[in-house]
Short mmCIF file of C-alpha atoms in Angstrom, two decimals:
data_model
loop_
_atom_site.label_atom_id
_atom_site.label_comp_id
_atom_site.label_asym_id
_atom_site.label_seq_id
_atom_site.Cartn_x
_atom_site.Cartn_y
_atom_site.Cartn_z
CA MET A 25 11.29 24.07 -9.21
CA LYS A 26 11.45 20.29 -8.73
CA LYS A 27 14.12 18.93 -6.42
CA LEU A 28 15.53 15.64 -7.68
CA ILE A 29 17.90 13.04 -6.35
CA ALA A 30 19.62 10.81 -8.91
CA VAL A 31 22.87 8.94 -9.15
CA PHE A 32 25.88 11.08 -8.20
CA SER A 33 23.71 14.12 -7.35
CA VAL A 34 23.34 15.93 -4.07
CA CYS A 35 20.33 18.10 -3.25
CA ALA A 36 21.22 21.38 -1.55
CA LEU A 37 18.02 21.40 0.47
CA LEU A 38 18.88 18.22 2.39
CA LEU A 39 20.30 18.49 5.84
CA CYS A 40 22.39 15.42 5.00
CA SER A 41 23.73 14.28 1.68
CA CYS A 42 21.32 11.91 -0.03
CA MET A 43 23.57 10.61 -2.77
CA GLY A 44 23.04 6.89 -3.32
CA ARG A 45 25.61 4.20 -2.75
CA GLU A 46 25.92 0.69 -4.07
CA PRO A 47 25.36 -2.02 -1.43
CA ALA A 48 28.18 -4.39 -0.63
CA GLU A 49 27.43 -7.99 -1.54
CA SER A 50 27.86 -9.07 2.07
CA GLU A 51 25.60 -6.36 3.46
CA ASN A 52 22.63 -7.79 5.37
CA TYR A 53 19.67 -5.47 5.79
CA VAL A 54 17.28 -6.12 8.66
CA SER A 55 13.86 -4.47 8.70
CA THR A 56 13.37 -2.03 11.56
CA PRO A 57 10.23 -2.91 13.55
CA ALA A 58 7.55 -0.29 13.03
CA ALA A 59 6.82 -0.04 16.75
CA GLN A 60 10.37 1.21 17.39
CA ALA A 61 10.88 3.35 14.31
CA VAL A 62 7.63 5.25 13.94
CA PRO A 63 6.91 8.29 16.13
CA ASP A 64 3.91 8.14 18.42
CA GLY A 65 0.66 9.11 16.74
CA VAL A 66 1.62 8.17 13.19
CA PHE A 67 -0.20 4.83 13.43
CA SER A 68 -3.49 4.51 15.31
CA ASP A 69 -4.46 1.57 17.50
CA PHE A 70 -6.61 0.28 14.65
CA ASP A 71 -3.67 0.53 12.23
CA MET A 72 -1.76 -1.83 14.53
CA GLU A 73 -4.64 -4.25 15.18
CA THR A 74 -3.96 -7.79 13.98
CA GLY A 75 -6.26 -9.91 16.17
CA GLU A 76 -9.63 -11.39 15.24
CA GLY A 77 -11.49 -9.73 18.11
CA PRO A 78 -14.56 -11.11 19.91
CA SER A 79 -16.97 -11.77 17.01
CA PRO A 80 -15.19 -12.28 13.69
CA VAL A 81 -16.96 -13.30 10.49
CA PHE A 82 -15.31 -16.28 8.80
CA VAL A 83 -15.38 -16.52 5.02
CA LYS A 84 -14.07 -19.61 3.26
CA PHE A 85 -13.93 -19.06 -0.49
CA LYS A 86 -14.54 -21.92 -2.91
CA GLY A 87 -14.09 -20.67 -6.46
CA THR A 88 -17.14 -18.52 -7.21
CA ASP A 89 -18.84 -19.56 -3.97
CA ALA A 90 -18.15 -18.95 -0.29
CA GLU A 91 -19.08 -20.37 3.08
CA ILE A 92 -19.88 -17.45 5.40
CA LYS A 93 -20.17 -17.80 9.17
CA GLY A 94 -21.44 -14.61 10.75
CA ASP A 95 -23.30 -11.46 9.80
CA GLY A 96 -22.24 -8.48 7.73
CA ALA A 97 -21.15 -10.11 4.47
CA GLU A 98 -22.94 -11.80 1.58
CA LEU A 99 -22.27 -12.99 -1.95
CA SER A 100 -23.83 -10.85 -4.67
CA ASP A 101 -22.98 -10.31 -8.35
CA ASN A 102 -19.74 -12.29 -8.15
CA ALA A 103 -18.53 -10.28 -5.16
CA LEU A 104 -18.30 -10.62 -1.42
CA LYS A 105 -20.10 -7.50 -0.18
CA ILE A 106 -19.28 -6.23 3.30
CA THR A 107 -21.77 -3.73 4.66
CA VAL A 108 -21.02 -3.28 8.37
CA ALA A 109 -18.04 -2.68 10.63
CA GLY A 110 -16.26 -5.75 11.96
CA THR A 111 -13.51 -8.29 11.40
CA TYR A 112 -13.67 -10.64 8.42
CA VAL A 113 -11.28 -13.60 8.23
CA LEU A 114 -10.78 -14.71 4.62
CA THR A 115 -9.38 -18.02 3.35
CA GLY A 116 -9.38 -19.99 0.11
CA PHE A 117 -9.51 -19.17 -3.59
CA PHE A 118 -12.10 -16.70 -4.88
CA SER A 119 -12.86 -15.92 -8.49
CA GLY A 120 -14.46 -12.58 -7.77
CA GLY A 121 -13.92 -9.38 -5.82
CA ILE A 122 -14.43 -7.97 -2.33
CA VAL A 123 -16.56 -4.84 -2.10
CA VAL A 124 -16.62 -2.86 1.16
CA GLU A 125 -19.69 -0.66 1.24
CA ALA A 126 -20.16 0.21 4.91
CA ALA A 127 -21.17 3.39 6.72
CA LYS A 128 -18.69 6.26 6.62
CA GLU A 129 -17.98 5.85 10.34
CA ASP A 130 -17.37 2.08 10.10
CA ASP A 131 -13.95 0.45 10.54
CA VAL A 132 -13.56 -2.75 8.51
CA HIS A 133 -10.83 -5.26 9.36
CA LEU A 134 -9.95 -7.82 6.67
CA ILE A 135 -7.68 -10.67 7.76
CA PHE A 136 -6.04 -12.44 4.83
CA ASN A 137 -5.50 -15.95 6.18
CA GLY A 138 -4.20 -17.74 3.11
CA VAL A 139 -6.39 -16.23 0.41
CA ASN A 140 -6.14 -16.00 -3.36
CA ILE A 141 -8.47 -13.45 -4.97
CA SER A 142 -8.65 -13.15 -8.74
CA CYS A 143 -11.17 -10.67 -10.15
CA GLU A 144 -11.38 -10.41 -13.92
CA ASN A 145 -13.73 -7.42 -14.25
CA SER A 146 -12.81 -5.09 -11.37
CA ALA A 147 -10.51 -4.57 -8.39
CA ALA A 148 -9.73 -7.50 -6.14
CA VAL A 149 -10.65 -5.27 -3.16
CA ASN A 150 -12.85 -2.22 -3.72
CA GLY A 151 -13.41 0.04 -0.72
CA VAL A 152 -16.45 2.05 -1.78
CA SER A 153 -17.18 3.50 1.66
CA SER A 154 -15.93 3.11 5.24
CA ASP A 155 -13.93 5.10 7.75
CA LYS A 156 -10.87 2.89 7.34
CA ILE A 157 -9.98 -0.54 5.99
CA VAL A 158 -7.18 -2.47 7.69
CA ILE A 159 -5.82 -5.52 5.89
CA THR A 160 -3.93 -7.93 8.14
CA LEU A 161 -1.66 -10.57 6.64
CA ALA A 162 -1.96 -13.44 9.09
CA ASP A 163 1.38 -14.71 10.35
CA GLY A 164 2.87 -17.47 8.25
CA THR A 165 0.37 -17.15 5.39
CA ASP A 166 0.87 -16.45 1.69
CA ASN A 167 -1.79 -14.34 0.00
CA THR A 168 -2.28 -13.24 -3.61
CA VAL A 169 -4.66 -10.80 -5.29
CA SER A 170 -5.04 -9.81 -8.96
CA ASP A 171 -7.45 -7.62 -10.88
CA GLY A 172 -8.83 -7.27 -14.42
CA PHE A 173 -7.16 -5.56 -17.35
CA SER A 174 -9.71 -3.01 -18.56
CA TYR A 175 -12.14 -1.93 -15.84
CA CYS A 176 -10.49 1.48 -15.28
CA ALA A 177 -9.94 2.57 -18.86
CA GLU A 178 -10.73 6.26 -18.28
CA LYS A 179 -8.86 8.67 -16.03
CA GLY A 180 -10.81 9.22 -12.83
CA ASP A 181 -12.47 5.82 -12.89
CA GLU A 182 -12.98 4.13 -9.53
CA PRO A 183 -11.72 1.73 -8.44
CA ASN A 184 -8.33 2.36 -10.02
CA ALA A 185 -6.13 -0.13 -8.16
CA CYS A 186 -6.00 -3.86 -7.57
CA ILE A 187 -6.56 -3.10 -3.87
CA PHE A 188 -8.45 0.19 -3.67
CA SER A 189 -10.18 2.32 -1.07
CA ASP A 190 -11.97 5.61 -1.41
CA ASP A 191 -11.02 6.19 2.23
CA ASP A 192 -8.04 5.39 4.49
CA MET A 193 -6.37 1.99 4.23
CA THR A 194 -3.66 0.18 6.20
CA VAL A 195 -1.72 -3.06 5.67
CA ASN A 196 -0.15 -4.88 8.63
CA GLY A 197 0.70 -8.36 9.90
CA GLY A 198 3.47 -10.92 9.57
CA GLY A 199 2.37 -12.78 6.44
CA SER A 200 3.05 -12.14 2.78
CA LEU A 201 0.97 -10.53 0.04
CA ARG A 202 1.51 -10.54 -3.69
CA VAL A 203 -0.43 -7.87 -5.56
CA ILE A 204 -0.66 -8.25 -9.33
CA GLY A 205 -2.09 -5.05 -10.73
CA ASN A 206 -3.14 -5.37 -14.37
CA CYS A 207 -5.14 -2.20 -15.06
CA ASN A 208 -3.73 0.78 -13.15
CA ASN A 209 -2.24 0.94 -9.64
CA GLY A 210 -1.28 -1.88 -7.30
CA ILE A 211 -2.49 -0.61 -3.90
CA GLY A 212 -4.23 2.75 -3.97
CA THR A 213 -6.41 4.98 -1.84
CA LYS A 214 -8.00 8.38 -2.29
CA ASN A 215 -6.89 9.29 1.26
CA ASP A 216 -4.07 7.91 3.44
CA LEU A 217 -2.19 4.67 2.78
CA ARG A 218 -0.28 3.09 5.67
CA ILE A 219 2.06 0.10 5.55
CA VAL A 220 2.85 -1.06 9.08
CA SER A 221 4.48 -4.43 8.37
CA GLY A 222 4.33 -7.53 6.20
CA SER A 223 6.09 -8.93 3.15
CA LEU A 224 4.64 -7.25 0.06
CA THR A 225 5.41 -7.74 -3.61
CA VAL A 226 3.47 -5.26 -5.73
CA THR A 227 3.58 -4.89 -9.52
CA ALA A 228 1.40 -2.54 -11.55
CA PRO A 229 1.38 -0.84 -14.98
CA LYS A 230 1.14 2.57 -13.30
CA ASN A 231 1.98 3.12 -9.61
CA ALA A 232 2.77 0.29 -7.21
CA LEU A 233 1.65 2.24 -4.10
CA LYS A 234 -0.46 5.37 -4.28
CA GLY A 235 -2.09 7.36 -1.50
CA ASN A 236 -3.58 10.59 -2.78
CA ASP A 237 -3.21 12.26 0.63
CA SER A 238 -0.15 10.37 1.91
CA VAL A 239 1.87 7.16 1.95
CA VAL A 240 3.54 6.19 5.24
CA ILE A 241 5.70 3.09 5.59
CA GLY A 242 6.78 1.95 9.04
CA GLY A 243 8.23 -1.49 8.38
CA GLY A 244 8.06 -4.64 6.34
CA GLU A 245 9.79 -6.13 3.31
CA LEU A 246 8.52 -4.40 0.15
CA ILE A 247 9.33 -5.19 -3.47
CA LEU A 248 7.67 -2.53 -5.61
CA GLN A 249 7.62 -2.40 -9.40
CA GLY A 250 5.76 0.44 -11.11
CA GLY A 251 5.24 0.99 -14.82
CA LYS A 252 5.21 4.69 -13.88
CA ASP A 253 6.10 5.62 -10.28
CA ALA A 254 6.68 3.06 -7.53
CA VAL A 255 5.38 5.19 -4.63
CA LYS A 256 3.26 8.28 -5.18
CA SER A 257 1.21 10.90 -3.31
CA ASP A 258 -0.22 13.72 -5.40
CA ASN A 259 -2.66 15.81 -3.36
CA ASN A 260 -1.69 19.37 -4.34
CA THR A 261 -4.61 21.20 -2.73
CA ASP A 262 -3.62 20.87 0.95
CA PRO A 263 -0.13 21.80 2.23
CA GLU A 264 -0.40 19.13 4.96
CA ARG A 265 -1.07 16.34 2.48
CA GLY A 266 0.60 14.92 -0.60
CA PHE A 267 3.60 13.47 1.25
CA VAL A 268 5.54 10.19 1.50
CA ALA A 269 7.29 9.13 4.71
CA VAL A 270 9.44 6.05 5.32
CA TYR A 271 10.32 5.29 8.94
CA GLY A 272 11.47 1.69 8.58
CA GLY A 273 11.44 -1.46 6.51
CA ASN A 274 13.35 -2.69 3.48
CA LEU A 275 12.13 -1.28 0.16
CA ASP A 276 13.38 -2.57 -3.18
CA ILE A 277 11.99 -0.20 -5.81
CA GLU A 278 11.98 -0.36 -9.60
CA ALA A 279 10.16 2.28 -11.61
CA SER A 280 9.88 3.25 -15.25
CA ASP A 281 9.41 6.87 -14.16
CA ASP A 282 10.12 8.10 -10.60
CA GLY A 283 11.01 5.89 -7.66
CA ILE A 284 9.15 8.03 -5.11
CA GLN A 285 7.08 11.05 -6.10
CA ALA A 286 5.31 13.45 -3.74
CA VAL A 287 3.96 16.99 -3.85
CA THR A 288 4.72 18.46 -0.42
CA SER A 289 7.51 16.31 1.09
CA ILE A 290 9.50 13.09 1.02
CA LYS A 291 10.92 11.81 4.30
CA ILE A 292 13.19 8.75 4.57
CA VAL A 293 14.58 8.47 8.10
CA GLY A 294 14.62 4.72 8.77
CA GLY A 295 15.02 1.36 7.10
CA LYS A 296 16.69 0.85 3.73
CA VAL A 297 15.31 2.17 0.45
CA ALA A 298 16.99 0.88 -2.71
CA ILE A 299 15.78 2.58 -5.90
CA SER A 300 16.27 1.85 -9.57
CA ALA A 301 14.35 4.42 -11.62
CA SER A 302 14.43 5.38 -15.28
CA ASP A 303 13.75 9.02 -14.41
CA ASN A 304 14.25 10.41 -10.89
CA SER A 305 14.88 8.37 -7.76
CA LEU A 306 13.13 11.01 -5.63
CA ASN A 307 10.91 13.69 -7.14
CA CYS A 308 9.30 16.29 -4.93
CA ASP A 309 8.02 19.84 -5.48
CA GLY A 310 8.33 20.52 -1.75
CA THR A 311 10.86 19.52 0.90
CA LEU A 312 13.19 16.52 1.25
CA ASP A 313 14.33 15.00 4.54
CA VAL A 314 16.48 11.98 3.75
CA ASP A 315 19.02 10.14 5.91
CA GLU A 316 21.97 9.33 3.65
CA ASN A 317 22.38 5.95 5.38
CA CYS A 318 18.87 4.90 4.39
CA LEU A 319 18.98 5.52 0.63
CA ILE A 320 20.65 3.41 -2.05
CA ILE A 321 20.53 4.45 -5.70
CA LYS A 322 20.94 1.39 -7.91
#
């Protein structure tokens, strides 16, 4: 039986009441830093890495071309293809996509340092294979990515998000990122999706954020608009997966279906989560752990 939280409703399974409240006009919400709000072990050292490291590869995009300094990346078929572990610092405008096709044990660090990626026929970022992709939004930079309209027409197609990974993916840093999803999801991964920090605005015709195994948010300023759900995790084959957890940050959510949907659990124990949803604010087949002070139903 689904457990739902909507306006003026209280779920009996919560330890605290989770009924929404309208924010006062003078209320000022400050994002809780992820380092203080998130329990030890939730984010790995690599999840928190924002530096360039000893041997970064620098990529300066110029329309359909790019100037590449370093090894591990090359232009091919209107895409920047990354094939080995390392740090890649990206700047400029690119009319094409980024394809990460590294070894399964490779960690790939993408630093968005004032980049605009517009890919008409696929995902802006397509993580085909790696161990994990970390996207850092360099401090003080504005970054934008958009994808095509029809590359994922069939259910099960990959990639199926403007920023996609078949493996784990993390977003961190102090810059901003605008994700314009045109085909399916905004940011999506087949495994775990982690948001450590950053200012993110994500719009998509389906789900704004989707991690099949989990979505964990530790901080940041997030504006999420989903044509279906805003945040979703739907792995229903493993009782330890299919969950959404919010430990900090400010989330402003609008959804044409559910605000947050998960299979096993939804946890909101830090930050502020404001939800406007046409269907359910929170929709979970499993357990709910929600601090009443953290949730606002609009």
